[in-house]
Amino acid sequence: MHHITTTLLAILLPLFTGLVHANVEKTIFLGPPATTIPSAAPDLDDLGLERVSPQNAVVRTQLNASFPTAEAPDGSDSWFFLENLTPGQRYEVRICWLATQPTTFTLTTHPLPDTVTSPILLTSLSKFSSSRLSNPDTQLQINPNTLTRRSNVDSAPTTDSILFLRIRAAADYFSLNETLMRDVPPVAVDVILDPFLWNVFPRSLVPTAGWIVVVAVLAGVVGRWVVAEVGRVIEDARVERSEEEEGKKEK
């Protein structure tokens, strides 16, 4: 019995190792209707934002964080561009970071028209874009494969289901180290775009669900085997005891 318990634990524990190594925050949304982007509009590539799409679903990067203030109660802003979405499709954007970097993340998505017409959102986006483009280190991080810059000769407007993703990062720790309290280090994160299957179940959880089904089936098989073995042992003991009692009577 102890061997069976050990085997089941060995199967189940790998399913939960991710919970030990990282924290996760997420937001769920529907792909918006396709938006027409006029050719006269500024090229979105000029903003220098990391692009996330179903084809480029995982972005590993570092985000600036800061302690909450009256002006920025949710910390520092970072912006991403979600593109090539399917209108009406349910999506989940997750951000994963190491548990050794205590941070509170707030994720929100904003359609293009709302972003450019809101002074608060547009100011935040402009500040982040300017800071990113002026930093040589972030310039090196921009992946040219994720850019879809239109040709100068192509003056036709384009349509796409797009959203801006705003991530606010607030440092959530206290340290006796004055340097850490004064200068919050960047937080290493994975930003993951995950579509839902049938708008019900995140696609990335399919392997986990498969493992759960396998473990459940295996547990059922092992359980039936254990019950049968225990029943057999009890029956053998009963038969042996009956034989001993009959032997004593004959004597």
JSON list of C-alpha atoms in Angstrom, two decimals:
[
{"chain": "A", "resi": 1, "resn": "MET", "atom": "CA", "xyz": [0.00, 0.00, 0.00]},
{"chain": "A", "resi": 2, "resn": "HIS", "atom": "CA", "xyz": [2.83, 2.39, 0.82]},
{"chain": "A", "resi": 3, "resn": "HIS", "atom": "CA", "xyz": [4.37, 1.64, -2.59]},
{"chain": "A", "resi": 4, "resn": "ILE", "atom": "CA", "xyz": [1.09, 2.54, -4.32]},
{"chain": "A", "resi": 5, "resn": "THR", "atom": "CA", "xyz": [0.83, 5.85, -2.44]},
{"chain": "A", "resi": 6, "resn": "THR", "atom": "CA", "xyz": [4.40, 6.75, -3.36]},
{"chain": "A", "resi": 7, "resn": "THR", "atom": "CA", "xyz": [3.72, 5.97, -7.02]},
{"chain": "A", "resi": 8, "resn": "LEU", "atom": "CA", "xyz": [0.60, 8.17, -7.11]},
{"chain": "A", "resi": 9, "resn": "LEU", "atom": "CA", "xyz": [2.47, 11.06, -5.48]},
{"chain": "A", "resi": 10, "resn": "ALA", "atom": "CA", "xyz": [5.26, 10.73, -8.04]},
{"chain": "A", "resi": 11, "resn": "ILE", "atom": "CA", "xyz": [2.66, 11.08, -10.79]},
{"chain": "A", "resi": 12, "resn": "LEU", "atom": "CA", "xyz": [0.71, 13.96, -9.24]},
{"chain": "A", "resi": 13, "resn": "LEU", "atom": "CA", "xyz": [3.52, 16.19, -7.96]},
{"chain": "A", "resi": 14, "resn": "PRO", "atom": "CA", "xyz": [4.89, 17.24, -11.40]},
{"chain": "A", "resi": 15, "resn": "LEU", "atom": "CA", "xyz": [1.47, 18.74, -12.18]},
{"chain": "A", "resi": 16, "resn": "PHE", "atom": "CA", "xyz": [1.90, 21.31, -9.42]},
{"chain": "A", "resi": 17, "resn": "THR", "atom": "CA", "xyz": [5.59, 22.21, -9.70]},
{"chain": "A", "resi": 18, "resn": "GLY", "atom": "CA", "xyz": [4.77, 25.35, -11.69]},
{"chain": "A", "resi": 19, "resn": "LEU", "atom": "CA", "xyz": [2.86, 26.70, -8.70]},
{"chain": "A", "resi": 20, "resn": "VAL", "atom": "CA", "xyz": [6.01, 26.60, -6.61]},
{"chain": "A", "resi": 21, "resn": "HIS", "atom": "CA", "xyz": [8.32, 28.36, -9.05]},
{"chain": "A", "resi": 22, "resn": "ALA", "atom": "CA", "xyz": [6.23, 31.28, -10.29]},
{"chain": "A", "resi": 23, "resn": "ASN", "atom": "CA", "xyz": [3.33, 33.65, -9.62]},
{"chain": "A", "resi": 24, "resn": "VAL", "atom": "CA", "xyz": [0.61, 34.29, -12.18]},
{"chain": "A", "resi": 25, "resn": "GLU", "atom": "CA", "xyz": [-1.77, 37.18, -12.86]},
{"chain": "A", "resi": 26, "resn": "LYS", "atom": "CA", "xyz": [-4.18, 37.28, -15.79]},
{"chain": "A", "resi": 27, "resn": "THR", "atom": "CA", "xyz": [-6.99, 39.05, -17.59]},
{"chain": "A", "resi": 28, "resn": "ILE", "atom": "CA", "xyz": [-9.69, 37.50, -19.79]},
{"chain": "A", "resi": 29, "resn": "PHE", "atom": "CA", "xyz": [-11.24, 39.32, -22.75]},
{"chain": "A", "resi": 30, "resn": "LEU", "atom": "CA", "xyz": [-12.97, 38.85, -26.11]},
{"chain": "A", "resi": 31, "resn": "GLY", "atom": "CA", "xyz": [-11.29, 39.68, -29.40]},
{"chain": "A", "resi": 32, "resn": "PRO", "atom": "CA", "xyz": [-12.76, 43.03, -30.52]},
{"chain": "A", "resi": 33, "resn": "PRO", "atom": "CA", "xyz": [-14.27, 43.67, -33.96]},
{"chain": "A", "resi": 34, "resn": "ALA", "atom": "CA", "xyz": [-11.72, 44.35, -36.67]},
{"chain": "A", "resi": 35, "resn": "THR", "atom": "CA", "xyz": [-10.57, 47.97, -36.68]},
{"chain": "A", "resi": 36, "resn": "THR", "atom": "CA", "xyz": [-9.74, 49.87, -39.85]},
{"chain": "A", "resi": 37, "resn": "ILE", "atom": "CA", "xyz": [-6.33, 51.50, -39.60]},
{"chain": "A", "resi": 38, "resn": "PRO", "atom": "CA", "xyz": [-6.15, 54.38, -42.12]},
{"chain": "A", "resi": 39, "resn": "SER", "atom": "CA", "xyz": [-2.98, 54.68, -44.16]},
{"chain": "A", "resi": 40, "resn": "ALA", "atom": "CA", "xyz": [-2.59, 58.26, -42.94]},
{"chain": "A", "resi": 41, "resn": "ALA", "atom": "CA", "xyz": [-2.41, 57.15, -39.31]},
{"chain": "A", "resi": 42, "resn": "PRO", "atom": "CA", "xyz": [1.03, 56.96, -37.65]},
{"chain": "A", "resi": 43, "resn": "ASP", "atom": "CA", "xyz": [2.61, 53.54, -38.02]},
{"chain": "A", "resi": 44, "resn": "LEU", "atom": "CA", "xyz": [2.04, 51.52, -34.87]},
{"chain": "A", "resi": 45, "resn": "ASP", "atom": "CA", "xyz": [5.51, 50.05, -35.26]},
{"chain": "A", "resi": 46, "resn": "ASP", "atom": "CA", "xyz": [6.91, 53.48, -34.46]},
{"chain": "A", "resi": 47, "resn": "LEU", "atom": "CA", "xyz": [5.73, 53.02, -30.88]},
{"chain": "A", "resi": 48, "resn": "GLY", "atom": "CA", "xyz": [8.31, 50.26, -30.37]},
{"chain": "A", "resi": 49, "resn": "LEU", "atom": "CA", "xyz": [5.90, 48.03, -28.46]},
{"chain": "A", "resi": 50, "resn": "GLU", "atom": "CA", "xyz": [6.39, 44.31, -28.10]},
{"chain": "A", "resi": 51, "resn": "ARG", "atom": "CA", "xyz": [3.80, 42.54, -30.26]},
{"chain": "A", "resi": 52, "resn": "VAL", "atom": "CA", "xyz": [1.87, 39.55, -28.98]},
{"chain": "A", "resi": 53, "resn": "SER", "atom": "CA", "xyz": [-0.29, 37.43, -31.27]},
{"chain": "A", "resi": 54, "resn": "PRO", "atom": "CA", "xyz": [-1.51, 33.83, -31.62]},
{"chain": "A", "resi": 55, "resn": "GLN", "atom": "CA", "xyz": [1.57, 33.27, -33.80]},
{"chain": "A", "resi": 56, "resn": "ASN", "atom": "CA", "xyz": [3.89, 34.92, -31.26]},
{"chain": "A", "resi": 57, "resn": "ALA", "atom": "CA", "xyz": [2.07, 33.95, -28.08]},
{"chain": "A", "resi": 58, "resn": "VAL", "atom": "CA", "xyz": [4.92, 34.09, -25.53]},
{"chain": "A", "resi": 59, "resn": "VAL", "atom": "CA", "xyz": [7.08, 37.14, -24.92]},
{"chain": "A", "resi": 60, "resn": "ARG", "atom": "CA", "xyz": [9.88, 36.90, -22.36]},
{"chain": "A", "resi": 61, "resn": "THR", "atom": "CA", "xyz": [11.03, 40.30, -21.20]},
{"chain": "A", "resi": 62, "resn": "GLN", "atom": "CA", "xyz": [11.75, 42.51, -18.18]},
{"chain": "A", "resi": 63, "resn": "LEU", "atom": "CA", "xyz": [9.31, 45.09, -16.86]},
{"chain": "A", "resi": 64, "resn": "ASN", "atom": "CA", "xyz": [10.04, 48.11, -14.74]},
{"chain": "A", "resi": 65, "resn": "ALA", "atom": "CA", "xyz": [8.34, 48.21, -11.34]},
{"chain": "A", "resi": 66, "resn": "SER", "atom": "CA", "xyz": [8.09, 50.86, -8.66]},
{"chain": "A", "resi": 67, "resn": "PHE", "atom": "CA", "xyz": [6.60, 51.36, -5.23]},
{"chain": "A", "resi": 68, "resn": "PRO", "atom": "CA", "xyz": [3.07, 52.80, -5.27]},
{"chain": "A", "resi": 69, "resn": "THR", "atom": "CA", "xyz": [2.80, 56.59, -5.05]},
{"chain": "A", "resi": 70, "resn": "ALA", "atom": "CA", "xyz": [-0.07, 59.07, -5.05]},
{"chain": "A", "resi": 71, "resn": "GLU", "atom": "CA", "xyz": [0.54, 59.74, -8.75]},
{"chain": "A", "resi": 72, "resn": "ALA", "atom": "CA", "xyz": [1.01, 56.05, -9.65]},
{"chain": "A", "resi": 73, "resn": "PRO", "atom": "CA", "xyz": [-0.86, 53.91, -7.10]},
{"chain": "A", "resi": 74, "resn": "ASP", "atom": "CA", "xyz": [-0.46, 50.79, -9.26]},
{"chain": "A", "resi": 75, "resn": "GLY", "atom": "CA", "xyz": [3.24, 51.25, -10.00]},
{"chain": "A", "resi": 76, "resn": "SER", "atom": "CA", "xyz": [5.01, 51.56, -13.34]},
{"chain": "A", "resi": 77, "resn": "ASP", "atom": "CA", "xyz": [3.25, 51.19, -16.70]},
{"chain": "A", "resi": 78, "resn": "SER", "atom": "CA", "xyz": [4.29, 48.90, -19.53]},
{"chain": "A", "resi": 79, "resn": "TRP", "atom": "CA", "xyz": [2.44, 48.52, -22.83]},
{"chain": "A", "resi": 80, "resn": "PHE", "atom": "CA", "xyz": [2.12, 45.69, -25.35]},
{"chain": "A", "resi": 81, "resn": "PHE", "atom": "CA", "xyz": [0.32, 45.39, -28.67]},
{"chain": "A", "resi": 82, "resn": "LEU", "atom": "CA", "xyz": [-2.07, 42.45, -29.19]},
{"chain": "A", "resi": 83, "resn": "GLU", "atom": "CA", "xyz": [-2.69, 41.75, -32.87]},
{"chain": "A", "resi": 84, "resn": "ASN", "atom": "CA", "xyz": [-4.17, 39.17, -35.27]},
{"chain": "A", "resi": 85, "resn": "LEU", "atom": "CA", "xyz": [-6.95, 38.38, -32.81]},
{"chain": "A", "resi": 86, "resn": "THR", "atom": "CA", "xyz": [-10.18, 36.68, -33.86]},
{"chain": "A", "resi": 87, "resn": "PRO", "atom": "CA", "xyz": [-13.26, 38.86, -33.22]},
{"chain": "A", "resi": 88, "resn": "GLY", "atom": "CA", "xyz": [-15.51, 37.27, -30.58]},
{"chain": "A", "resi": 89, "resn": "GLN", "atom": "CA", "xyz": [-12.85, 34.73, -29.56]},
{"chain": "A", "resi": 90, "resn": "ARG", "atom": "CA", "xyz": [-12.19, 34.51, -25.82]},
{"chain": "A", "resi": 91, "resn": "TYR", "atom": "CA", "xyz": [-8.56, 35.01, -24.84]},
{"chain": "A", "resi": 92, "resn": "GLU", "atom": "CA", "xyz": [-6.53, 35.03, -21.67]},
{"chain": "A", "resi": 93, "resn": "VAL", "atom": "CA", "xyz": [-3.35, 37.03, -21.18]},
{"chain": "A", "resi": 94, "resn": "ARG", "atom": "CA", "xyz": [-1.19, 35.76, -18.33]},
{"chain": "A", "resi": 95, "resn": "ILE", "atom": "CA", "xyz": [1.91, 37.25, -16.84]},
{"chain": "A", "resi": 96, "resn": "CYS", "atom": "CA", "xyz": [4.22, 34.87, -14.98]},
{"chain": "A", "resi": 97, "resn": "TRP", "atom": "CA", "xyz": [7.09, 35.99, -12.77]},
{"chain": "A", "resi": 98, "resn": "LEU", "atom": "CA", "xyz": [9.42, 34.50, -10.19]},
{"chain": "A", "resi": 99, "resn": "ALA", "atom": "CA", "xyz": [8.16, 34.25, -6.64]},
{"chain": "A", "resi": 100, "resn": "THR", "atom": "CA", "xyz": [11.53, 35.68, -5.56]},
{"chain": "A", "resi": 101, "resn": "GLN", "atom": "CA", "xyz": [10.50, 39.06, -7.05]},
{"chain": "A", "resi": 102, "resn": "PRO", "atom": "CA", "xyz": [7.39, 40.10, -5.05]},
{"chain": "A", "resi": 103, "resn": "THR", "atom": "CA", "xyz": [5.32, 42.30, -7.37]},
{"chain": "A", "resi": 104, "resn": "THR", "atom": "CA", "xyz": [1.65, 43.18, -7.78]},
{"chain": "A", "resi": 105, "resn": "PHE", "atom": "CA", "xyz": [0.59, 43.27, -11.43]},
{"chain": "A", "resi": 106, "resn": "THR", "atom": "CA", "xyz": [-2.57, 44.83, -12.86]},
{"chain": "A", "resi": 107, "resn": "LEU", "atom": "CA", "xyz": [-3.50, 43.87, -16.43]},
{"chain": "A", "resi": 108, "resn": "THR", "atom": "CA", "xyz": [-6.04, 45.72, -18.58]},
{"chain": "A", "resi": 109, "resn": "THR", "atom": "CA", "xyz": [-6.82, 45.71, -22.31]},
{"chain": "A", "resi": 110, "resn": "HIS", "atom": "CA", "xyz": [-7.89, 48.76, -24.31]},
{"chain": "A", "resi": 111, "resn": "PRO", "atom": "CA", "xyz": [-9.23, 49.07, -27.88]},
{"chain": "A", "resi": 112, "resn": "LEU", "atom": "CA", "xyz": [-7.35, 51.37, -30.24]},
{"chain": "A", "resi": 113, "resn": "PRO", "atom": "CA", "xyz": [-10.05, 54.09, -30.40]},
{"chain": "A", "resi": 114, "resn": "ASP", "atom": "CA", "xyz": [-10.34, 54.24, -26.59]},
{"chain": "A", "resi": 115, "resn": "THR", "atom": "CA", "xyz": [-6.58, 54.46, -26.19]},
{"chain": "A", "resi": 116, "resn": "VAL", "atom": "CA", "xyz": [-6.04, 57.34, -28.59]},
{"chain": "A", "resi": 117, "resn": "THR", "atom": "CA", "xyz": [-9.02, 59.34, -27.29]},
{"chain": "A", "resi": 118, "resn": "SER", "atom": "CA", "xyz": [-8.29, 58.94, -23.56]},
{"chain": "A", "resi": 119, "resn": "PRO", "atom": "CA", "xyz": [-5.78, 61.55, -22.31]},
{"chain": "A", "resi": 120, "resn": "ILE", "atom": "CA", "xyz": [-4.75, 59.31, -19.41]},
{"chain": "A", "resi": 121, "resn": "LEU", "atom": "CA", "xyz": [-4.13, 56.22, -21.55]},
{"chain": "A", "resi": 122, "resn": "LEU", "atom": "CA", "xyz": [-2.50, 58.15, -24.38]},
{"chain": "A", "resi": 123, "resn": "THR", "atom": "CA", "xyz": [-0.16, 59.97, -21.99]},
{"chain": "A", "resi": 124, "resn": "SER", "atom": "CA", "xyz": [0.86, 56.70, -20.33]},
{"chain": "A", "resi": 125, "resn": "LEU", "atom": "CA", "xyz": [1.40, 55.01, -23.69]},
{"chain": "A", "resi": 126, "resn": "SER", "atom": "CA", "xyz": [3.43, 57.94, -25.04]},
{"chain": "A", "resi": 127, "resn": "LYS", "atom": "CA", "xyz": [5.67, 58.05, -21.97]},
{"chain": "A", "resi": 128, "resn": "PHE", "atom": "CA", "xyz": [6.35, 54.32, -22.13]},
{"chain": "A", "resi": 129, "resn": "SER", "atom": "CA", "xyz": [7.00, 54.43, -25.88]},
{"chain": "A", "resi": 130, "resn": "SER", "atom": "CA", "xyz": [9.41, 57.37, -25.58]},
{"chain": "A", "resi": 131, "resn": "SER", "atom": "CA", "xyz": [11.27, 55.71, -22.72]},
{"chain": "A", "resi": 132, "resn": "ARG", "atom": "CA", "xyz": [11.51, 52.42, -24.60]},
{"chain": "A", "resi": 133, "resn": "LEU", "atom": "CA", "xyz": [12.69, 53.95, -27.86]},
{"chain": "A", "resi": 134, "resn": "SER", "atom": "CA", "xyz": [15.32, 56.08, -26.13]},
{"chain": "A", "resi": 135, "resn": "ASN", "atom": "CA", "xyz": [16.82, 53.08, -24.31]},
{"chain": "A", "resi": 136, "resn": "PRO", "atom": "CA", "xyz": [19.48, 51.27, -26.40]},
{"chain": "A", "resi": 137, "resn": "ASP", "atom": "CA", "xyz": [19.00, 48.07, -24.38]},
{"chain": "A", "resi": 138, "resn": "THR", "atom": "CA", "xyz": [15.30, 47.82, -25.21]},
{"chain": "A", "resi": 139, "resn": "GLN", "atom": "CA", "xyz": [16.03, 48.64, -28.83]},
{"chain": "A", "resi": 140, "resn": "LEU", "atom": "CA", "xyz": [18.11, 45.48, -28.99]},
{"chain": "A", "resi": 141, "resn": "GLN", "atom": "CA", "xyz": [15.25, 43.48, -27.49]},
{"chain": "A", "resi": 142, "resn": "ILE", "atom": "CA", "xyz": [12.75, 44.42, -30.22]},
{"chain": "A", "resi": 143, "resn": "ASN", "atom": "CA", "xyz": [12.24, 41.33, -32.36]},
{"chain": "A", "resi": 144, "resn": "PRO", "atom": "CA", "xyz": [11.96, 42.31, -36.04]},
{"chain": "A", "resi": 145, "resn": "ASN", "atom": "CA", "xyz": [10.05, 39.09, -36.73]},
{"chain": "A", "resi": 146, "resn": "THR", "atom": "CA", "xyz": [7.11, 40.39, -34.69]},
{"chain": "A", "resi": 147, "resn": "LEU", "atom": "CA", "xyz": [6.77, 43.60, -36.67]},
{"chain": "A", "resi": 148, "resn": "THR", "atom": "CA", "xyz": [4.33, 43.87, -39.53]},
{"chain": "A", "resi": 149, "resn": "ARG", "atom": "CA", "xyz": [5.26, 47.20, -40.96]},
{"chain": "A", "resi": 150, "resn": "ARG", "atom": "CA", "xyz": [3.38, 48.04, -44.13]},
{"chain": "A", "resi": 151, "resn": "SER", "atom": "CA", "xyz": [5.18, 48.86, -47.30]},
{"chain": "A", "resi": 152, "resn": "ASN", "atom": "CA", "xyz": [5.50, 52.54, -48.13]},
{"chain": "A", "resi": 153, "resn": "VAL", "atom": "CA", "xyz": [3.94, 51.85, -51.52]},
{"chain": "A", "resi": 154, "resn": "ASP", "atom": "CA", "xyz": [0.89, 50.21, -49.97]},
{"chain": "A", "resi": 155, "resn": "SER", "atom": "CA", "xyz": [-1.40, 53.15, -49.18]},
{"chain": "A", "resi": 156, "resn": "ALA", "atom": "CA", "xyz": [-4.52, 51.02, -48.62]},
{"chain": "A", "resi": 157, "resn": "PRO", "atom": "CA", "xyz": [-5.94, 50.96, -45.09]},
{"chain": "A", "resi": 158, "resn": "THR", "atom": "CA", "xyz": [-5.67, 47.71, -43.17]},
{"chain": "A", "resi": 159, "resn": "THR", "atom": "CA", "xyz": [-8.13, 45.98, -40.85]},
{"chain": "A", "resi": 160, "resn": "ASP", "atom": "CA", "xyz": [-7.22, 43.84, -37.86]},
{"chain": "A", "resi": 161, "resn": "SER", "atom": "CA", "xyz": [-8.61, 42.82, -34.48]},
{"chain": "A", "resi": 162, "resn": "ILE", "atom": "CA", "xyz": [-6.19, 44.57, -32.15]},
{"chain": "A", "resi": 163, "resn": "LEU", "atom": "CA", "xyz": [-5.91, 45.69, -28.54]},
{"chain": "A", "resi": 164, "resn": "PHE", "atom": "CA", "xyz": [-3.41, 47.49, -26.38]},
{"chain": "A", "resi": 165, "resn": "LEU", "atom": "CA", "xyz": [-2.34, 45.64, -23.24]},
{"chain": "A", "resi": 166, "resn": "ARG", "atom": "CA", "xyz": [-1.43, 47.80, -20.26]},
{"chain": "A", "resi": 167, "resn": "ILE", "atom": "CA", "xyz": [0.51, 46.16, -17.43]},
{"chain": "A", "resi": 168, "resn": "ARG", "atom": "CA", "xyz": [1.12, 48.05, -14.20]},
{"chain": "A", "resi": 169, "resn": "ALA", "atom": "CA", "xyz": [3.79, 46.68, -11.85]},
{"chain": "A", "resi": 170, "resn": "ALA", "atom": "CA", "xyz": [3.98, 47.71, -8.19]},
{"chain": "A", "resi": 171, "resn": "ALA", "atom": "CA", "xyz": [6.82, 46.47, -5.99]},
{"chain": "A", "resi": 172, "resn": "ASP", "atom": "CA", "xyz": [5.41, 44.46, -3.10]},
{"chain": "A", "resi": 173, "resn": "TYR", "atom": "CA", "xyz": [8.26, 43.92, -0.65]},
{"chain": "A", "resi": 174, "resn": "PHE", "atom": "CA", "xyz": [10.17, 45.49, 2.21]},
{"chain": "A", "resi": 175, "resn": "SER", "atom": "CA", "xyz": [13.92, 45.21, 2.64]},
{"chain": "A", "resi": 176, "resn": "LEU", "atom": "CA", "xyz": [16.55, 46.57, 5.01]},
{"chain": "A", "resi": 177, "resn": "ASN", "atom": "CA", "xyz": [18.69, 47.04, 1.91]},
{"chain": "A", "resi": 178, "resn": "GLU", "atom": "CA", "xyz": [18.41, 50.75, 1.12]},
{"chain": "A", "resi": 179, "resn": "THR", "atom": "CA", "xyz": [19.41, 50.20, -2.51]},
{"chain": "A", "resi": 180, "resn": "LEU", "atom": "CA", "xyz": [16.53, 47.78, -3.09]},
{"chain": "A", "resi": 181, "resn": "MET", "atom": "CA", "xyz": [14.10, 50.19, -1.46]},
{"chain": "A", "resi": 182, "resn": "ARG", "atom": "CA", "xyz": [15.37, 53.09, -3.53]},
{"chain": "A", "resi": 183, "resn": "ASP", "atom": "CA", "xyz": [15.88, 51.37, -6.91]},
{"chain": "A", "resi": 184, "resn": "VAL", "atom": "CA", "xyz": [13.40, 48.59, -7.68]},
{"chain": "A", "resi": 185, "resn": "PRO", "atom": "CA", "xyz": [15.05, 46.07, -10.03]},
{"chain": "A", "resi": 186, "resn": "PRO", "atom": "CA", "xyz": [13.28, 45.09, -13.28]},
{"chain": "A", "resi": 187, "resn": "VAL", "atom": "CA", "xyz": [11.05, 42.03, -13.01]},
{"chain": "A", "resi": 188, "resn": "ALA", "atom": "CA", "xyz": [11.67, 39.10, -15.38]},
{"chain": "A", "resi": 189, "resn": "VAL", "atom": "CA", "xyz": [8.31, 38.01, -16.79]},
{"chain": "A", "resi": 190, "resn": "ASP", "atom": "CA", "xyz": [6.64, 35.89, -19.44]},
{"chain": "A", "resi": 191, "resn": "VAL", "atom": "CA", "xyz": [3.63, 37.48, -21.14]},
{"chain": "A", "resi": 192, "resn": "ILE", "atom": "CA", "xyz": [1.44, 34.72, -22.61]},
{"chain": "A", "resi": 193, "resn": "LEU", "atom": "CA", "xyz": [-1.55, 35.02, -24.93]},
{"chain": "A", "resi": 194, "resn": "ASP", "atom": "CA", "xyz": [-3.77, 31.96, -24.59]},
{"chain": "A", "resi": 195, "resn": "PRO", "atom": "CA", "xyz": [-6.92, 31.45, -26.73]},
{"chain": "A", "resi": 196, "resn": "PHE", "atom": "CA", "xyz": [-9.84, 29.49, -25.31]},
{"chain": "A", "resi": 197, "resn": "LEU", "atom": "CA", "xyz": [-11.10, 26.30, -26.95]},
{"chain": "A", "resi": 198, "resn": "TRP", "atom": "CA", "xyz": [-14.80, 26.79, -27.76]},
{"chain": "A", "resi": 199, "resn": "ASN", "atom": "CA", "xyz": [-14.55, 29.97, -25.64]},
{"chain": "A", "resi": 200, "resn": "VAL", "atom": "CA", "xyz": [-14.62, 27.73, -22.55]},
{"chain": "A", "resi": 201, "resn": "PHE", "atom": "CA", "xyz": [-11.20, 26.22, -21.81]},
{"chain": "A", "resi": 202, "resn": "PRO", "atom": "CA", "xyz": [-7.70, 27.76, -22.16]},
{"chain": "A", "resi": 203, "resn": "ARG", "atom": "CA", "xyz": [-5.81, 25.87, -24.85]},
{"chain": "A", "resi": 204, "resn": "SER", "atom": "CA", "xyz": [-2.60, 25.69, -22.81]},
{"chain": "A", "resi": 205, "resn": "LEU", "atom": "CA", "xyz": [-4.39, 23.71, -20.10]},
{"chain": "A", "resi": 206, "resn": "VAL", "atom": "CA", "xyz": [-5.24, 20.86, -22.48]},
{"chain": "A", "resi": 207, "resn": "PRO", "atom": "CA", "xyz": [-2.05, 18.89, -21.59]},
{"chain": "A", "resi": 208, "resn": "THR", "atom": "CA", "xyz": [-2.75, 19.39, -17.87]},
{"chain": "A", "resi": 209, "resn": "ALA", "atom": "CA", "xyz": [-6.34, 18.23, -18.36]},
{"chain": "A", "resi": 210, "resn": "GLY", "atom": "CA", "xyz": [-4.99, 15.20, -20.23]},
{"chain": "A", "resi": 211, "resn": "TRP", "atom": "CA", "xyz": [-2.69, 14.39, -17.32]},
{"chain": "A", "resi": 212, "resn": "ILE", "atom": "CA", "xyz": [-5.57, 14.72, -14.88]},
{"chain": "A", "resi": 213, "resn": "VAL", "atom": "CA", "xyz": [-7.67, 12.31, -16.96]},
{"chain": "A", "resi": 214, "resn": "VAL", "atom": "CA", "xyz": [-4.77, 9.84, -17.14]},
{"chain": "A", "resi": 215, "resn": "VAL", "atom": "CA", "xyz": [-4.19, 10.08, -13.38]},
{"chain": "A", "resi": 216, "resn": "ALA", "atom": "CA", "xyz": [-7.92, 9.68, -12.68]},
{"chain": "A", "resi": 217, "resn": "VAL", "atom": "CA", "xyz": [-8.12, 6.57, -14.89]},
{"chain": "A", "resi": 218, "resn": "LEU", "atom": "CA", "xyz": [-4.93, 5.17, -13.35]},
{"chain": "A", "resi": 219, "resn": "ALA", "atom": "CA", "xyz": [-6.24, 5.88, -9.85]},
{"chain": "A", "resi": 220, "resn": "GLY", "atom": "CA", "xyz": [-9.47, 4.06, -10.71]},
{"chain": "A", "resi": 221, "resn": "VAL", "atom": "CA", "xyz": [-7.60, 1.03, -12.05]},
{"chain": "A", "resi": 222, "resn": "VAL", "atom": "CA", "xyz": [-5.23, 0.96, -9.06]},
{"chain": "A", "resi": 223, "resn": "GLY", "atom": "CA", "xyz": [-8.15, 1.43, -6.67]},
{"chain": "A", "resi": 224, "resn": "ARG", "atom": "CA", "xyz": [-10.05, -1.51, -8.13]},
{"chain": "A", "resi": 225, "resn": "TRP", "atom": "CA", "xyz": [-6.89, -3.63, -7.99]},
{"chain": "A", "resi": 226, "resn": "VAL", "atom": "CA", "xyz": [-6.30, -2.69, -4.34]},
{"chain": "A", "resi": 227, "resn": "VAL", "atom": "CA", "xyz": [-9.90, -3.51, -3.42]},
{"chain": "A", "resi": 228, "resn": "ALA", "atom": "CA", "xyz": [-9.64, -6.85, -5.22]},
{"chain": "A", "resi": 229, "resn": "GLU", "atom": "CA", "xyz": [-6.32, -7.68, -3.54]},
{"chain": "A", "resi": 230, "resn": "VAL", "atom": "CA", "xyz": [-7.61, -6.74, -0.09]},
{"chain": "A", "resi": 231, "resn": "GLY", "atom": "CA", "xyz": [-10.71, -8.85, -0.70]},
{"chain": "A", "resi": 232, "resn": "ARG", "atom": "CA", "xyz": [-8.56, -11.77, -1.82]},
{"chain": "A", "resi": 233, "resn": "VAL", "atom": "CA", "xyz": [-6.34, -11.51, 1.27]},
{"chain": "A", "resi": 234, "resn": "ILE", "atom": "CA", "xyz": [-9.40, -11.39, 3.54]},
{"chain": "A", "resi": 235, "resn": "GLU", "atom": "CA", "xyz": [-10.94, -14.37, 1.76]},
{"chain": "A", "resi": 236, "resn": "ASP", "atom": "CA", "xyz": [-7.69, -16.38, 1.98]},
{"chain": "A", "resi": 237, "resn": "ALA", "atom": "CA", "xyz": [-7.44, -15.57, 5.70]},
{"chain": "A", "resi": 238, "resn": "ARG", "atom": "CA", "xyz": [-11.06, -16.63, 6.22]},
{"chain": "A", "resi": 239, "resn": "VAL", "atom": "CA", "xyz": [-10.53, -19.92, 4.34]},
{"chain": "A", "resi": 240, "resn": "GLU", "atom": "CA", "xyz": [-7.31, -20.61, 6.24]},
{"chain": "A", "resi": 241, "resn": "ARG", "atom": "CA", "xyz": [-9.02, -19.94, 9.55]},
{"chain": "A", "resi": 242, "resn": "SER", "atom": "CA", "xyz": [-11.92, -22.22, 8.62]},
{"chain": "A", "resi": 243, "resn": "GLU", "atom": "CA", "xyz": [-9.49, -25.01, 7.70]},
{"chain": "A", "resi": 244, "resn": "GLU", "atom": "CA", "xyz": [-7.68, -24.60, 11.02]},
{"chain": "A", "resi": 245, "resn": "GLU", "atom": "CA", "xyz": [-10.95, -24.78, 12.94]},
{"chain": "A", "resi": 246, "resn": "GLU", "atom": "CA", "xyz": [-12.01, -27.91, 11.03]},
{"chain": "A", "resi": 247, "resn": "GLY", "atom": "CA", "xyz": [-8.62, -29.51, 11.77]},
{"chain": "A", "resi": 248, "resn": "LYS", "atom": "CA", "xyz": [-9.03, -28.84, 15.49]},
{"chain": "A", "resi": 249, "resn": "LYS", "atom": "CA", "xyz": [-12.51, -30.39, 15.46]},
{"chain": "A", "resi": 250, "resn": "GLU", "atom": "CA", "xyz": [-11.23, -33.59, 13.79]},
{"chain": "A", "resi": 251, "resn": "LYS", "atom": "CA", "xyz": [-8.58, -33.97, 16.51]}
]
